Coordinates of C-alpha atoms in Angstrom, one line a residue:
M1 CA 3.2 -19.7 0.4
L2 CA 2.1 -17.3 -2.3
P3 CA 3.1 -18.2 -5.9
R4 CA 5.6 -16.0 -7.7
D5 CA 3.3 -14.6 -10.3
V6 CA 2.8 -11.7 -12.7
I7 CA -0.6 -10.0 -12.3
S8 CA -2.3 -7.9 -15.0
S9 CA -4.9 -5.3 -14.0
G10 CA -6.0 -2.8 -16.6
A11 CA -3.0 -0.8 -17.8
L12 CA -0.9 -2.1 -14.9
I13 CA 1.5 -5.2 -14.8
L14 CA 2.6 -6.3 -11.3
R15 CA 5.8 -8.4 -11.4
P16 CA 8.6 -9.3 -9.0
P17 CA 11.1 -6.4 -8.7
A18 CA 14.3 -6.6 -10.8
E19 CA 17.7 -4.8 -10.5
G20 CA 16.7 -2.7 -13.5
D21 CA 14.1 -1.0 -11.2
A22 CA 16.7 0.3 -8.8
E23 CA 17.2 3.7 -10.4
A24 CA 13.4 4.4 -10.4
V25 CA 13.1 3.1 -6.8
V26 CA 15.8 5.6 -5.7
K27 CA 13.9 8.5 -7.4
M28 CA 10.6 7.4 -5.9
C29 CA 12.1 7.0 -2.3
D30 CA 13.9 10.3 -2.5
D31 CA 10.7 12.2 -3.2
P32 CA 9.7 14.4 -0.2
V33 CA 6.1 13.0 -0.2
T34 CA 7.3 9.4 -0.1
A35 CA 9.8 10.3 2.6
R36 CA 7.1 12.0 4.6
F37 CA 4.8 9.0 4.7
M38 CA 7.5 6.3 4.8
P39 CA 9.5 7.4 7.9
L40 CA 11.7 4.2 8.1
L41 CA 13.2 4.8 4.6
P42 CA 16.8 5.9 4.7
Q43 CA 17.3 9.6 3.8
P44 CA 18.9 10.2 1.5
Y45 CA 17.9 7.1 -0.3
E46 CA 20.8 5.7 -2.4
M47 CA 21.4 3.1 -5.1
D48 CA 22.7 0.6 -2.6
D49 CA 19.5 0.9 -0.6
A50 CA 17.4 0.2 -3.8
L51 CA 19.6 -2.8 -4.8
G52 CA 19.3 -4.2 -1.3
Y53 CA 15.5 -3.8 -1.4
V54 CA 15.4 -5.7 -4.7
R55 CA 17.6 -8.5 -3.4
R56 CA 15.6 -8.8 -0.2
S57 CA 12.4 -9.1 -2.1
A58 CA 13.5 -12.6 -3.2
A59 CA 13.6 -13.6 0.4
V60 CA 10.2 -12.2 1.0
W61 CA 8.9 -14.5 -1.7
E62 CA 10.7 -17.5 -0.3
G63 CA 9.3 -16.6 3.2
G64 CA 5.7 -16.8 1.9
G65 CA 5.1 -13.0 1.2
A66 CA 4.9 -11.2 -2.1
Q67 CA 6.7 -8.1 -3.5
F68 CA 5.6 -6.6 -6.8
A69 CA 7.0 -3.8 -8.9
I70 CA 4.1 -1.9 -10.5
T71 CA 4.6 -1.0 -14.1
E72 CA 2.4 1.0 -16.5
G73 CA 3.1 0.9 -20.2
G74 CA 6.5 -0.8 -19.3
R75 CA 7.6 2.1 -17.0
F76 CA 8.1 1.6 -13.3
A77 CA 5.2 3.2 -11.4
G78 CA 5.7 1.9 -7.8
L79 CA 5.7 -1.0 -5.4
V80 CA 3.0 -3.1 -3.7
W81 CA 3.6 -5.9 -1.2
L82 CA 2.0 -8.5 1.0
S83 CA 3.5 -10.0 4.2
A84 CA 3.5 -13.8 4.5
P85 CA 0.1 -14.9 5.8
D86 CA 0.1 -15.8 9.6
H87 CA -1.3 -19.0 10.9
W88 CA -4.8 -17.5 10.8
G89 CA -4.4 -16.6 7.1
V90 CA -4.0 -12.9 7.7
S91 CA -1.6 -10.9 5.5
G92 CA -0.6 -7.2 5.6
A93 CA -0.6 -5.1 2.4
G94 CA 1.2 -1.9 1.5
F95 CA 2.0 0.2 -1.5
M96 CA 4.2 3.1 -2.6
V97 CA 3.6 5.0 -5.8
A98 CA 6.2 7.0 -7.8
P99 CA 5.6 10.7 -8.1
W100 CA 5.2 10.5 -11.9
A101 CA 2.4 7.9 -11.5
R102 CA 0.3 9.6 -8.9
G103 CA -3.2 10.8 -9.3
R104 CA -4.3 8.2 -11.9
G105 CA -5.6 5.4 -9.7
V106 CA -2.3 3.3 -9.7
A107 CA -2.3 2.6 -6.0
S108 CA -6.0 1.6 -5.8
T109 CA -5.8 -0.6 -8.9
A110 CA -2.6 -2.3 -7.7
A111 CA -3.9 -2.8 -4.2
R112 CA -7.2 -4.2 -5.4
A113 CA -5.4 -6.5 -7.8
V114 CA -2.8 -7.9 -5.3
T115 CA -5.5 -8.3 -2.7
D116 CA -7.9 -10.2 -5.1
W117 CA -4.9 -12.4 -6.1
A118 CA -4.0 -13.1 -2.4
L119 CA -7.6 -13.9 -1.5
D120 CA -7.8 -16.2 -4.5
H121 CA -4.7 -18.0 -3.3
G122 CA -6.0 -18.9 0.2
V123 CA -5.3 -15.7 2.2
R124 CA -8.4 -15.3 4.4
R125 CA -7.9 -11.6 5.4
V126 CA -5.7 -8.7 4.0
E127 CA -5.0 -5.7 6.3
L128 CA -3.8 -2.3 5.3
Q129 CA -2.9 0.7 7.4
A130 CA -2.6 4.3 6.3
E131 CA -1.6 7.4 8.2
V132 CA -4.5 9.8 8.9
E133 CA -2.8 12.6 7.1
N134 CA -2.1 10.5 4.0
V135 CA -5.3 11.3 2.2
A136 CA -4.2 9.8 -1.1
S137 CA -3.5 6.4 0.5
L138 CA -6.8 6.6 2.5
R139 CA -8.7 7.2 -0.8
A140 CA -6.8 4.4 -2.5
A141 CA -7.7 1.9 0.3
Y142 CA -11.4 2.7 -0.1
R143 CA -11.3 2.5 -3.9
A144 CA -9.5 -0.9 -3.6
G145 CA -12.5 -2.2 -1.7
F146 CA -11.1 -2.1 1.8
R147 CA -13.4 -1.5 4.7
E148 CA -12.2 0.8 7.6
E149 CA -12.1 -1.0 10.9
G150 CA -10.5 1.4 13.3
L151 CA -7.8 3.8 14.3
R152 CA -4.5 3.0 15.8
R153 CA -3.7 6.1 17.9
E154 CA -0.1 7.2 18.0
A155 CA 1.0 4.1 16.3
K156 CA 4.2 5.2 14.7
R157 CA 6.9 7.8 15.1
L158 CA 7.5 10.2 12.2
R159 CA 10.8 11.7 11.2
D160 CA 10.0 14.9 13.1
G161 CA 9.5 13.0 16.4
R162 CA 5.7 13.3 16.5
F163 CA 3.6 10.1 16.8
A164 CA 1.0 9.6 14.1
D165 CA -2.4 7.9 14.1
Y166 CA -3.1 5.1 11.5
V167 CA -6.4 4.1 10.0
V168 CA -6.8 0.2 9.8
F169 CA -8.5 -1.3 6.8
A170 CA -9.2 -4.9 5.9
R171 CA -10.7 -7.0 3.1
L172 CA -12.0 -10.6 3.8
R173 CA -12.2 -13.6 1.4
G174 CA -15.8 -14.3 0.4
R175 CA -17.1 -10.8 1.1
R176 CA -18.1 -8.6 -1.8
R177 CA -16.0 -5.5 -2.3
R178 CA -17.7 -2.3 -1.5
R179 CA -18.0 0.0 -4.4
W180 CA -16.4 3.4 -4.1
S181 CA -19.0 6.2 -4.3
R182 CA -18.1 9.6 -5.7
T183 CA -18.3 11.3 -2.4
C184 CA -15.3 12.9 -0.8
L185 CA -13.2 11.9 2.2
C186 CA -13.9 14.0 5.2
W187 CA -12.4 14.4 8.7
R188 CA -15.4 14.5 11.1
A189 CA -15.4 14.0 14.9
G190 CA -11.9 12.9 15.0
R191 CA -12.0 10.3 12.2
W192 CA -12.1 9.9 8.4
T193 CA -15.5 9.2 6.9
T194 CA -16.9 9.3 3.4
G195 CA -19.6 11.8 2.6
W196 CA -20.3 15.2 1.3
C197 CA -17.9 17.6 3.0
G198 CA -19.4 20.9 4.0

């Protein structure tokens, strides 16, 4: 079971979600980009949905997982979470960043911080998945030190009925994080790679 902590990383504070976050959660989840890449979110996303999420987050903690609100300068900036580790010590991570906090490294900083924290608390492996078209999440995963492991083809259905491919990433306890190079993310030969695009 992961301890109910508060994590500080640079300008970000990660803390358990509170009912006061609900209005910002509604605005974040009603954003078209969020809705596009989170197909299971109700649309429209309403206050009752946000309050239900906050209340269920307590059960996630009690079940051994972790749910954090990301704040920057005291303002809500998104969510980051971990599933309860399975009996092999593997946990799944995910994140969602509010539109007003995008483009500043919030996702990568929060994902790196919560993964470091989980690995320090006995989790052996943290996995993360991102849709192949979600370039911002793919970049955040690389910057957070995750290593690409493969592709889950047609893994999830989108709102428009299409099935989407997901890139699978992981970080392992005891392994050094790879440093993010200043190259770009490129689609080559049917998969995302880092390198100089051209």
